[in-house]
Coordinates of C-alpha atoms in Angstrom, one line a residue:
Chain A
M1 CA 0.0 0.0 0.0
S2 CA 1.3 3.5 -0.8
L3 CA 1.1 6.6 1.2
L4 CA -1.1 8.1 -1.5
S5 CA -3.7 5.3 -1.3
S6 CA -3.6 4.3 2.3
R7 CA -6.9 6.0 3.2
L8 CA -8.8 5.1 0.0
E9 CA -10.9 2.3 -1.4
P10 CA -9.1 -1.1 -1.9
A11 CA -10.7 -1.5 -5.3
L12 CA -8.7 1.5 -6.6
Q13 CA -5.4 0.0 -5.4
P14 CA -3.8 -1.2 -8.7
V15 CA -4.5 2.2 -10.3
L16 CA -3.2 4.1 -7.4
D17 CA 0.0 2.1 -7.2
K18 CA 0.7 3.0 -10.8
V19 CA 0.0 6.6 -10.0
A20 CA 2.2 6.5 -6.9
S21 CA 5.2 5.3 -8.9
R22 CA 4.9 8.5 -11.1
I23 CA 4.6 11.1 -8.3
P24 CA 7.8 12.0 -6.6
L25 CA 7.9 10.3 -3.2
H26 CA 8.7 13.5 -1.2
W27 CA 5.5 15.0 -2.6
Q28 CA 3.5 12.0 -1.5
I29 CA 4.9 12.4 2.0
K30 CA 4.2 16.1 2.1
G31 CA 0.6 15.3 0.9
A32 CA 0.2 12.7 3.7
H33 CA 1.5 15.3 6.2
A34 CA -1.0 17.9 5.1
F35 CA -3.8 15.3 5.3
Q36 CA -2.8 14.3 8.8
S37 CA -2.6 17.9 9.9
V38 CA -6.2 18.5 8.6
K39 CA -7.4 15.4 10.4
K40 CA -5.6 16.5 13.6
R41 CA -7.3 19.9 13.5
A42 CA -10.7 18.1 13.0
G43 CA -9.9 16.0 16.1
K44 CA -9.9 12.7 14.1
N45 CA -6.4 11.4 14.7
R46 CA -5.6 8.4 16.9
A47 CA -4.7 9.6 20.4
V48 CA -0.9 9.9 20.8
P49 CA 0.4 9.2 24.4
V50 CA 2.3 12.0 26.2
F51 CA 5.2 10.9 28.4
R52 CA 6.4 13.0 31.4
E53 CA 9.1 11.6 33.5
V54 CA 8.4 10.9 37.2
P55 CA 10.5 8.6 39.5
L56 CA 9.2 5.1 39.0
P57 CA 8.4 2.8 42.0
G58 CA 10.6 -0.1 43.0
V59 CA 9.3 -3.3 41.5
S60 CA 8.9 -5.0 44.9
T61 CA 6.1 -2.5 45.7
L62 CA 4.0 -3.4 42.7
A63 CA 1.4 -6.1 42.1
L64 CA 2.4 -8.3 39.1
A65 CA -0.5 -7.0 37.0
D66 CA 0.8 -3.4 37.5
I67 CA 4.3 -4.0 36.2
D68 CA 4.6 -2.1 32.9
V69 CA 8.0 -2.7 31.2
S70 CA 6.9 -0.5 28.2
N71 CA 7.6 2.6 30.3
P72 CA 10.2 4.6 28.3
F73 CA 12.0 5.8 31.4
L74 CA 12.7 2.3 32.9
Y75 CA 16.2 2.0 31.3
R76 CA 17.2 5.6 32.0
Q77 CA 16.2 5.2 35.7
G78 CA 18.3 2.0 36.0
L79 CA 15.2 0.0 37.0
W80 CA 14.9 -2.3 34.0
H81 CA 17.2 -4.9 35.7
S82 CA 15.0 -5.4 38.8
Y83 CA 11.7 -5.2 36.9
F84 CA 12.7 -7.9 34.4
K85 CA 14.3 -10.1 37.1
R86 CA 11.0 -10.2 38.9
L87 CA 9.1 -11.1 35.8
R88 CA 11.6 -13.9 34.8
D89 CA 11.4 -15.4 38.3
E90 CA 7.7 -15.0 39.0
C91 CA 5.8 -14.5 35.8
P92 CA 8.1 -15.2 32.7
V93 CA 5.2 -14.8 30.3
H94 CA 3.5 -11.7 31.6
Y95 CA 0.4 -9.8 30.5
Q96 CA 0.1 -6.1 30.9
A97 CA -3.5 -5.1 30.1
N98 CA -3.4 -1.3 30.4
S99 CA -0.2 0.2 29.0
P100 CA -0.1 3.5 27.0
F101 CA 0.5 1.2 24.0
G102 CA -2.4 -1.0 24.7
P103 CA -2.3 -4.6 26.1
F104 CA 0.7 -6.8 25.4
W105 CA 2.5 -9.9 26.5
S106 CA 6.1 -9.9 27.7
I107 CA 8.4 -12.9 27.0
T108 CA 11.3 -12.6 29.4
R109 CA 13.2 -15.9 29.5
Y110 CA 15.9 -16.9 26.9
E111 CA 14.3 -20.2 25.9
D112 CA 10.8 -18.7 25.5
I113 CA 12.2 -15.9 23.4
L114 CA 14.1 -18.4 21.1
F115 CA 10.8 -20.2 20.7
V116 CA 8.7 -17.2 19.7
D117 CA 11.5 -15.8 17.4
T118 CA 11.9 -19.0 15.4
R119 CA 8.1 -19.8 15.1
H120 CA 7.1 -17.3 12.4
D121 CA 4.3 -19.7 11.6
L122 CA 2.8 -18.9 15.0
F123 CA 3.9 -15.3 15.5
S124 CA 3.7 -12.6 12.8
A125 CA 6.1 -9.6 12.5
E126 CA 3.5 -7.6 10.7
P127 CA 2.6 -4.8 10.7
I128 CA 5.5 -3.4 12.8
I129 CA 8.1 -4.6 15.3
S130 CA 7.7 -1.8 17.9
I131 CA 5.2 -2.0 20.8
G132 CA 3.3 0.9 19.5
P133 CA 2.2 1.7 15.9
Q134 CA 4.1 4.0 13.4
P135 CA 2.8 7.5 13.2
E136 CA -0.4 7.8 11.1
G137 CA 0.5 8.7 7.5
L138 CA 4.1 7.5 7.9
E139 CA 3.5 3.7 7.8
I140 CA 6.4 2.6 5.7
E141 CA 6.9 -1.0 4.6
T142 CA 10.1 -2.8 5.6
F143 CA 10.9 -6.5 5.4
I144 CA 11.8 -6.6 9.1
A145 CA 8.1 -6.3 9.6
M146 CA 7.0 -8.8 6.9
D147 CA 6.4 -12.5 7.1
P148 CA 7.8 -15.1 4.7
P149 CA 7.6 -15.4 1.7
R150 CA 7.5 -11.7 1.0
H151 CA 10.2 -11.1 3.7
D152 CA 12.6 -13.5 2.1
Q153 CA 12.3 -12.0 -1.4
Q154 CA 12.9 -8.5 -0.1
R155 CA 15.7 -9.4 2.2
Q156 CA 17.5 -11.5 -0.4
A157 CA 17.5 -8.5 -2.7
V158 CA 19.5 -6.3 -0.4
Q159 CA 21.5 -8.6 2.0
N160 CA 24.5 -8.8 -0.2
V161 CA 25.5 -5.2 0.6
V162 CA 26.3 -6.4 4.1
A163 CA 27.4 -9.9 3.2
P164 CA 30.9 -10.8 4.5
K165 CA 32.4 -10.9 0.9
N166 CA 31.4 -7.2 0.4
L167 CA 32.6 -6.3 3.9
A168 CA 36.0 -7.7 3.4
Q169 CA 36.5 -5.1 0.6
M170 CA 35.4 -2.3 2.9
E171 CA 37.5 -3.2 5.9
D172 CA 40.5 -1.0 5.0
L173 CA 38.3 2.0 4.3
I174 CA 36.5 1.6 7.6
R175 CA 39.7 1.3 9.5
S176 CA 41.2 4.4 7.9
R177 CA 38.1 6.4 8.6
T178 CA 38.1 5.1 12.2
A179 CA 41.7 6.0 12.7
E180 CA 41.1 9.5 11.4
V181 CA 38.4 10.1 14.1
L182 CA 40.5 8.6 16.9
D183 CA 43.7 10.6 15.9
H184 CA 41.8 13.9 16.5
L185 CA 40.5 13.1 20.0
P186 CA 41.9 15.3 22.8
I187 CA 44.1 13.6 25.4
G188 CA 43.6 14.4 29.1
E189 CA 40.5 16.5 28.8
P190 CA 36.9 15.3 29.0
F191 CA 34.8 15.2 25.8
D192 CA 31.4 13.7 24.8
W193 CA 32.2 10.2 23.5
V194 CA 28.6 9.8 22.1
Q195 CA 28.9 12.8 19.8
R196 CA 32.6 12.6 18.8
V197 CA 33.1 8.9 18.5
S198 CA 29.9 6.8 18.4
I199 CA 27.7 9.1 16.3
E200 CA 30.6 10.2 14.1
L201 CA 31.8 6.7 13.3
T202 CA 28.3 5.3 12.6
S203 CA 27.4 8.2 10.4
R204 CA 30.7 7.7 8.5
M205 CA 29.9 4.1 8.1
L206 CA 26.4 4.7 6.8
A207 CA 27.6 7.4 4.4
T208 CA 30.1 4.8 3.1
L209 CA 27.5 2.1 2.7
F210 CA 25.1 4.4 0.8
D211 CA 27.9 6.4 -1.0
F212 CA 26.0 9.3 0.5
P213 CA 27.6 12.8 0.3
F214 CA 30.1 12.6 3.1
E215 CA 29.8 16.2 4.2
Q216 CA 26.1 15.7 4.8
R217 CA 26.5 12.4 6.8
H218 CA 25.0 13.9 10.0
K219 CA 21.6 13.9 8.2
L220 CA 21.6 10.1 8.3
A221 CA 21.8 9.9 12.1
Y222 CA 19.3 12.7 12.4
W223 CA 16.8 10.9 10.1
S224 CA 17.3 7.7 12.0
D225 CA 16.7 9.2 15.4
L226 CA 13.4 10.7 14.2
A227 CA 12.3 7.4 12.6
A228 CA 12.9 5.4 15.8
G229 CA 11.8 8.0 18.3
S230 CA 8.1 8.7 17.9
P231 CA 6.1 8.8 21.3
E232 CA 3.4 6.4 20.1
T233 CA 5.9 4.0 18.5
T234 CA 8.5 3.6 21.2
G235 CA 7.8 6.2 23.9
G236 CA 10.4 8.5 22.5
N237 CA 10.4 12.3 22.3
A238 CA 10.6 12.9 18.6
D239 CA 8.3 15.6 17.1
N240 CA 5.8 14.3 14.6
D241 CA 5.9 17.3 12.3
E242 CA 9.6 17.2 12.3
G243 CA 9.4 13.5 11.4
F244 CA 7.3 14.2 8.4
R245 CA 9.6 16.9 7.1
A246 CA 12.6 14.6 7.6
A247 CA 10.9 11.8 5.8
A248 CA 10.2 14.0 2.8
D249 CA 13.8 15.3 2.8
M250 CA 15.2 11.8 3.0
A251 CA 12.9 10.6 0.2
R252 CA 14.0 13.5 -2.0
Q253 CA 17.7 13.0 -1.4
M254 CA 17.7 9.2 -1.6
S255 CA 15.6 9.3 -4.8
S256 CA 18.0 11.7 -6.5
L257 CA 21.0 9.6 -5.3
W258 CA 19.4 6.6 -7.0
R259 CA 18.8 8.6 -10.3
E260 CA 22.4 9.8 -10.4
K261 CA 23.7 6.3 -10.0
E262 CA 21.2 5.0 -12.6
A263 CA 22.5 7.5 -15.1
R264 CA 26.1 6.6 -14.4
K265 CA 25.3 2.9 -14.9
A266 CA 23.5 3.8 -18.2
A267 CA 26.6 5.6 -19.3
G268 CA 28.6 2.5 -18.7
E269 CA 30.7 3.8 -15.8
D270 CA 32.1 1.4 -13.2
M271 CA 29.8 0.9 -10.3
G272 CA 30.9 0.8 -6.6
F273 CA 30.0 -1.7 -3.9
D274 CA 27.5 0.7 -2.2
L275 CA 23.9 -0.2 -1.5
I276 CA 22.2 1.5 -4.4
S277 CA 24.8 0.3 -6.9
L278 CA 24.2 -3.2 -5.8
L279 CA 20.4 -2.8 -6.0
L280 CA 20.8 -1.4 -9.5
A281 CA 22.9 -4.4 -10.5
N282 CA 20.3 -6.9 -9.4
E283 CA 17.6 -7.9 -11.9
N284 CA 15.0 -8.1 -9.1
T285 CA 15.7 -4.7 -7.6
R286 CA 17.0 -2.5 -10.4
D287 CA 13.6 -0.8 -10.8
M288 CA 12.8 -0.6 -7.1
I289 CA 12.5 3.1 -7.3
N290 CA 9.2 2.5 -9.2
R291 CA 7.9 0.8 -6.1
P292 CA 8.2 3.8 -3.8
M293 CA 7.2 2.3 -0.5
E294 CA 9.5 -0.7 -0.9
F295 CA 12.3 1.7 -1.9
I296 CA 11.9 4.1 1.0
G297 CA 11.2 1.2 3.4
N298 CA 14.6 -0.4 2.6
M299 CA 16.4 2.9 2.9
V300 CA 14.9 3.6 6.3
L301 CA 15.5 0.0 7.6
L302 CA 19.2 0.1 6.6
I303 CA 19.7 3.6 8.1
V304 CA 18.0 2.8 11.4
G305 CA 19.4 -0.7 11.5
G306 CA 23.0 0.6 11.1
N307 CA 22.7 3.6 13.4
D308 CA 21.4 3.2 17.0
T309 CA 22.6 -0.3 17.4
T310 CA 26.2 0.1 16.6
R311 CA 26.3 3.6 18.1
N312 CA 25.1 2.5 21.5
S313 CA 27.3 -0.6 21.5
M314 CA 30.3 1.7 20.9
T315 CA 29.4 3.7 23.9
G316 CA 28.3 0.7 26.0
G317 CA 31.6 -1.0 25.6
V318 CA 33.5 1.9 27.1
L319 CA 31.0 2.0 30.0
A320 CA 31.2 -1.7 30.6
L321 CA 35.0 -1.7 30.8
N322 CA 34.8 1.2 33.3
Q323 CA 32.4 -0.8 35.5
F324 CA 34.6 -3.9 35.2
P325 CA 38.1 -2.4 35.2
D326 CA 39.8 -5.7 35.7
Q327 CA 38.5 -6.7 32.3
F328 CA 40.2 -3.7 30.7
V329 CA 43.5 -4.7 32.3
R330 CA 43.0 -8.2 30.8
L331 CA 42.1 -6.8 27.4
K332 CA 45.3 -4.7 27.3
Q333 CA 47.3 -7.9 28.1
N334 CA 45.4 -9.9 25.5
P335 CA 44.3 -7.8 22.5
D336 CA 43.4 -11.1 20.8
L337 CA 40.3 -11.2 22.9
V338 CA 38.8 -8.2 21.0
P339 CA 36.5 -10.4 18.7
N340 CA 35.1 -12.3 21.7
M341 CA 34.7 -9.1 23.7
V342 CA 32.7 -7.6 20.8
S343 CA 30.1 -10.3 21.2
E344 CA 30.1 -9.8 25.0
I345 CA 29.6 -6.0 24.5
I346 CA 26.6 -6.6 22.2
R347 CA 25.0 -9.0 24.8
W348 CA 25.8 -6.7 27.7
Q349 CA 24.4 -3.6 26.0
T350 CA 21.6 -5.2 24.0
P351 CA 21.1 -1.9 22.1
L352 CA 17.6 -2.8 21.0
A353 CA 15.4 -4.0 23.9
Y354 CA 13.0 -6.1 22.0
M355 CA 11.1 -7.1 18.9
R356 CA 7.4 -7.4 18.8
R357 CA 5.1 -10.0 17.2
V358 CA 1.4 -10.7 16.9
A359 CA 0.0 -14.2 17.7
K360 CA -1.5 -15.8 14.5
Q361 CA -3.4 -18.4 16.6
D362 CA -3.8 -19.3 20.3
V363 CA -0.5 -20.4 21.7
E364 CA 0.3 -22.0 25.2
L365 CA 3.6 -20.8 26.5
S366 CA 5.0 -21.3 30.0
G367 CA 1.5 -21.9 31.5
Q368 CA -0.1 -18.9 29.8
T369 CA -2.5 -18.8 26.9
I370 CA -1.7 -16.2 24.4
R371 CA -4.7 -15.5 22.2
K372 CA -4.8 -15.0 18.5
G373 CA -4.2 -11.3 17.7
D374 CA -2.4 -10.5 21.0
K375 CA 0.8 -8.4 20.9
V376 CA 3.8 -10.4 22.0
V377 CA 7.0 -8.6 23.0
M378 CA 10.3 -10.6 23.1
W379 CA 12.5 -8.8 25.6
Y380 CA 16.0 -9.6 24.3
A381 CA 17.4 -7.3 27.1
S382 CA 15.9 -9.6 29.7
G383 CA 16.8 -12.9 27.9
N384 CA 20.4 -11.8 27.7
R385 CA 20.4 -11.6 31.5
D386 CA 18.5 -14.8 32.1
E387 CA 20.4 -16.8 34.8
R388 CA 18.8 -20.0 33.4
A389 CA 20.6 -19.7 30.0
I390 CA 23.7 -17.6 30.8
E391 CA 26.1 -18.0 33.7
N392 CA 26.7 -14.9 35.8
P393 CA 24.7 -12.9 33.2
D394 CA 25.3 -9.5 34.9
Q395 CA 29.0 -9.8 34.8
F396 CA 30.9 -8.4 31.8
I397 CA 33.4 -11.1 30.9
I398 CA 35.5 -10.4 27.8
D399 CA 36.5 -14.1 27.3
R400 CA 33.1 -15.5 28.2
Q401 CA 32.6 -19.0 26.6
N402 CA 29.8 -19.0 24.0
A403 CA 29.7 -15.2 24.0
R404 CA 28.2 -15.4 20.5
K405 CA 25.1 -17.1 21.9
H406 CA 23.3 -13.9 22.8
L407 CA 19.9 -12.7 21.7
S408 CA 20.8 -9.2 20.6
F409 CA 20.7 -10.0 16.9
G410 CA 17.5 -12.1 17.3
F411 CA 17.1 -15.6 16.0
G412 CA 15.1 -17.1 13.1
V413 CA 14.5 -15.5 9.6
H414 CA 14.6 -12.0 11.0
R415 CA 18.1 -12.4 12.5
C416 CA 20.0 -9.1 12.1
M417 CA 21.2 -8.8 8.6
G418 CA 24.0 -6.4 9.5
N419 CA 25.5 -8.5 12.3
R420 CA 28.8 -9.1 10.6
L421 CA 29.2 -5.4 9.7
A422 CA 28.4 -4.4 13.3
E423 CA 30.9 -6.9 14.7
M424 CA 33.5 -5.7 12.2
Q425 CA 33.0 -2.0 13.1
L426 CA 33.3 -2.7 16.8
R427 CA 36.3 -4.9 16.3
I428 CA 38.1 -2.2 14.3
L429 CA 37.2 0.4 16.9
W430 CA 38.7 -1.6 19.8
E431 CA 41.8 -2.7 17.8
E432 CA 42.5 1.0 17.0
L433 CA 41.7 2.2 20.5
L434 CA 44.1 -0.3 22.1
K435 CA 46.9 0.9 19.7
R436 CA 46.5 4.5 20.9
F437 CA 45.3 4.9 24.5
E438 CA 46.3 3.5 27.9
A439 CA 43.2 4.7 29.7
I440 CA 39.6 5.4 28.6
E441 CA 37.9 6.8 31.7
V442 CA 34.2 7.7 32.0
V443 CA 33.7 11.0 33.7
G444 CA 30.4 11.5 35.6
E445 CA 27.2 9.8 34.8
P446 CA 26.1 9.1 31.3
E447 CA 22.7 10.4 30.0
Y448 CA 20.2 8.0 28.6
V449 CA 17.8 7.9 25.7
Q450 CA 14.0 8.1 26.4
S451 CA 12.6 5.0 24.8
N452 CA 11.3 1.5 25.5
F453 CA 13.1 0.2 22.4
V454 CA 16.5 1.9 22.0
R455 CA 18.8 1.2 25.0
G456 CA 21.2 4.0 24.4
Y457 CA 23.1 7.1 25.5
T458 CA 22.6 10.8 24.6
R459 CA 25.8 11.8 26.3
M460 CA 28.8 10.2 28.0
N461 CA 31.9 12.2 29.0
V462 CA 35.2 10.4 28.6
R463 CA 38.8 11.3 29.3
L464 CA 41.6 9.6 27.4
G465 CA 45.1 8.9 28.8
Chain B
M1 CA 35.7 -46.3 13.0
G2 CA 34.6 -44.3 9.9
R3 CA 35.5 -40.7 9.1
I4 CA 34.0 -37.6 7.7
T5 CA 36.2 -35.0 6.1
F6 CA 35.6 -31.2 6.4
V7 CA 37.3 -29.1 3.7
E8 CA 37.9 -25.5 4.4
H9 CA 37.3 -22.8 1.8
N10 CA 41.1 -22.6 1.3
G11 CA 41.3 -26.4 0.7
A12 CA 42.6 -27.5 4.1
K13 CA 41.2 -30.9 4.9
H14 CA 40.2 -32.0 8.4
P15 CA 39.2 -35.7 8.8
V16 CA 37.0 -36.3 11.9
E17 CA 36.1 -39.7 13.5
I18 CA 32.4 -40.5 13.3
E19 CA 30.5 -40.4 16.6
A20 CA 27.1 -41.6 15.6
G21 CA 24.1 -39.7 17.0
K22 CA 25.8 -36.3 17.3
S23 CA 25.0 -33.5 14.9
L24 CA 27.4 -32.7 12.1
M25 CA 27.8 -29.2 13.7
E26 CA 28.8 -30.8 17.1
A27 CA 31.2 -33.1 15.3
A28 CA 32.9 -30.0 13.7
V29 CA 32.9 -27.8 16.8
E30 CA 34.1 -30.5 19.2
N31 CA 37.0 -31.3 16.8
G32 CA 37.9 -27.6 16.5
I33 CA 37.1 -27.3 12.8
P34 CA 37.4 -23.6 11.9
G35 CA 34.6 -21.8 10.0
I36 CA 31.6 -23.1 11.9
D37 CA 30.1 -20.4 14.3
A38 CA 26.9 -22.1 15.4
D39 CA 25.8 -18.9 17.2
C40 CA 22.4 -20.4 18.3
G41 CA 23.9 -23.6 19.6
G42 CA 22.0 -25.9 17.3
A43 CA 18.5 -24.5 17.3
C44 CA 18.3 -24.0 13.5
A45 CA 17.9 -20.3 14.2
C46 CA 21.0 -18.5 13.1
G47 CA 22.3 -20.0 9.8
T48 CA 26.0 -19.9 10.9
C49 CA 26.8 -23.6 10.7
H50 CA 26.3 -23.7 6.9
V51 CA 28.1 -26.5 5.1
I52 CA 28.1 -27.6 1.5
V53 CA 27.8 -31.4 1.2
D54 CA 29.6 -33.2 -1.6
K55 CA 27.0 -34.0 -4.3
S56 CA 27.4 -37.8 -4.0
W57 CA 26.6 -37.7 -0.3
V58 CA 23.6 -35.4 -0.2
E59 CA 21.0 -38.2 0.1
S60 CA 22.7 -39.7 3.2
T61 CA 22.3 -36.4 5.1
G62 CA 18.5 -37.0 5.4
E63 CA 15.4 -34.9 5.1
M64 CA 15.4 -31.1 5.3
Y65 CA 12.5 -29.3 7.2
A66 CA 11.0 -26.0 6.1
S67 CA 12.7 -24.2 9.1
E68 CA 16.1 -25.1 7.8
E69 CA 15.2 -24.1 4.2
G70 CA 14.0 -20.8 5.5
M71 CA 17.3 -20.1 7.3
L72 CA 19.5 -21.3 4.4
A73 CA 17.6 -18.9 2.1
M74 CA 19.2 -16.0 4.0
T75 CA 22.8 -17.3 3.3
P76 CA 24.5 -15.6 0.3
E77 CA 26.7 -18.6 -0.4
K78 CA 23.9 -21.1 -0.5
T79 CA 24.2 -23.9 -3.1
D80 CA 21.9 -26.8 -4.2
T81 CA 23.6 -29.1 -1.7
S82 CA 23.8 -26.7 1.3
R83 CA 22.8 -27.8 4.7
L84 CA 22.8 -26.4 8.2
S85 CA 25.1 -28.9 10.0
C86 CA 23.2 -28.7 13.2
Q87 CA 20.3 -30.3 11.4
V88 CA 22.3 -33.3 10.1
T89 CA 22.7 -36.4 12.4
V90 CA 25.9 -38.2 12.0
S91 CA 25.7 -42.0 11.3
E92 CA 28.1 -44.8 10.7
S93 CA 26.9 -44.9 7.1
M94 CA 28.6 -41.5 6.5
D95 CA 32.1 -43.1 6.4
G96 CA 34.0 -41.3 3.7
M97 CA 31.6 -38.3 3.4
V98 CA 33.1 -35.0 2.3
V99 CA 31.7 -31.7 3.5
H100 CA 32.9 -28.3 2.3
L101 CA 32.8 -25.1 4.3
P102 CA 31.7 -21.8 2.8
E103 CA 34.1 -18.8 2.7
F104 CA 32.0 -17.0 5.3
Q105 CA 29.2 -17.7 7.7
M106 CA 26.5 -15.1 7.9

């Protein structure tokens, strides 16, 4: 379904799809924005929850039915750990009937999460993988939120861009761009690691992956933050009107990037290994621009997928090594442990808290009956700390055995497509950090993102020695 | 005792003694064969224990379920004789079987 037709008669669909492919995408988004603004003034929009932060109660003071792990301040206030531990111990498959996002089930143990994640015949990823819906009028289609067989076709079309073969060709470039950032960091004076390292490196990576104008790379992080941060979707604090403007800007710029590369290909020029060039080289995807919602959906998915996740693991790793200083000593003595530590960082941080599904039929799980149509949230952040599956799960252990056996990438057909890229980026970062710095000291308390989905940092001061 | 031979992408050969009843993935991991990640520990849920079975031995690896086909479809180096080694049970009848490893696991 396209933006243009989403409110109209289904019978008109084929005609409208054809029209949609001929109207520039950014105009369609502007049109949808105008339509939503009119609806809002007429009081006809779906109610959007408003979140104001208050100190949350300790979990031991709450009745089980009142525990609401969708609260977007739980992570920031450091309470996620105790809330989820109580659910794992007392009510591992838990029903919350009255959250601001509506009723939902929480799956909190490792084995139950593995079950739900691998049974796409029982649990659908459609229409979206966040607890709440996407903003009205901005419902883009991405394969992370599609079931097989459609999911498989779309994913296969784009996955080669982050396949290990392609990554091997990019390693030197990523390393030199990482080195450049690290060589310009101040020694002995505090600076914001999030801004200067994590955001900078992930924006550079995305610009490389898309062959996006390098000097405008900050836009990629900005678009991503807006796409993942709407209040009704994840409890974030992104502004809806700003989100529409950003979506239109992104559509315009990504479409023109596509057209430029298409023209270069038609002129017989050598094509690179960037995403759009690969899509243009593939028979199934070379006309994707004529299917606007698929095109924009893939762009958004890859930008968001490659942004928050790696960014917050880059910050989380530094924080973990500060909370477990003996591990930093061991790391300096054994730099060969970097690849294993990277998996441990990704488990310890779990940069995305969950993925959501909808039950396709009634399912019995750990003594509860999940009804057809119910929302089911797989809390990876909880499963990664499940004492039943992982020994000493709250300890950060750089040479942990089976460190790769974490839930952060998900399991099953939706398993993170960029996992090898993420591991490579983090490995290169730590290899280059160890060559340069003796001490990486966190100064003061980090500041945290407001979200029930992204487990991340908005600021963390660090002093290098 | 029979043997199964794993062949790395660079051609290095690793013969492994057959222990009937184990999965092919366990046979590889327990014998330290490089190039098998098996991130999910054998749940047919990650696709990182991909192997390419020598054509003449495909039939002896047994039936493939839809869940395995679904995971293999996400593997860029998939071939007609690809299997997830965690889904193949080793038996004495596999004496002499040759299994190739892909260049990368994804």
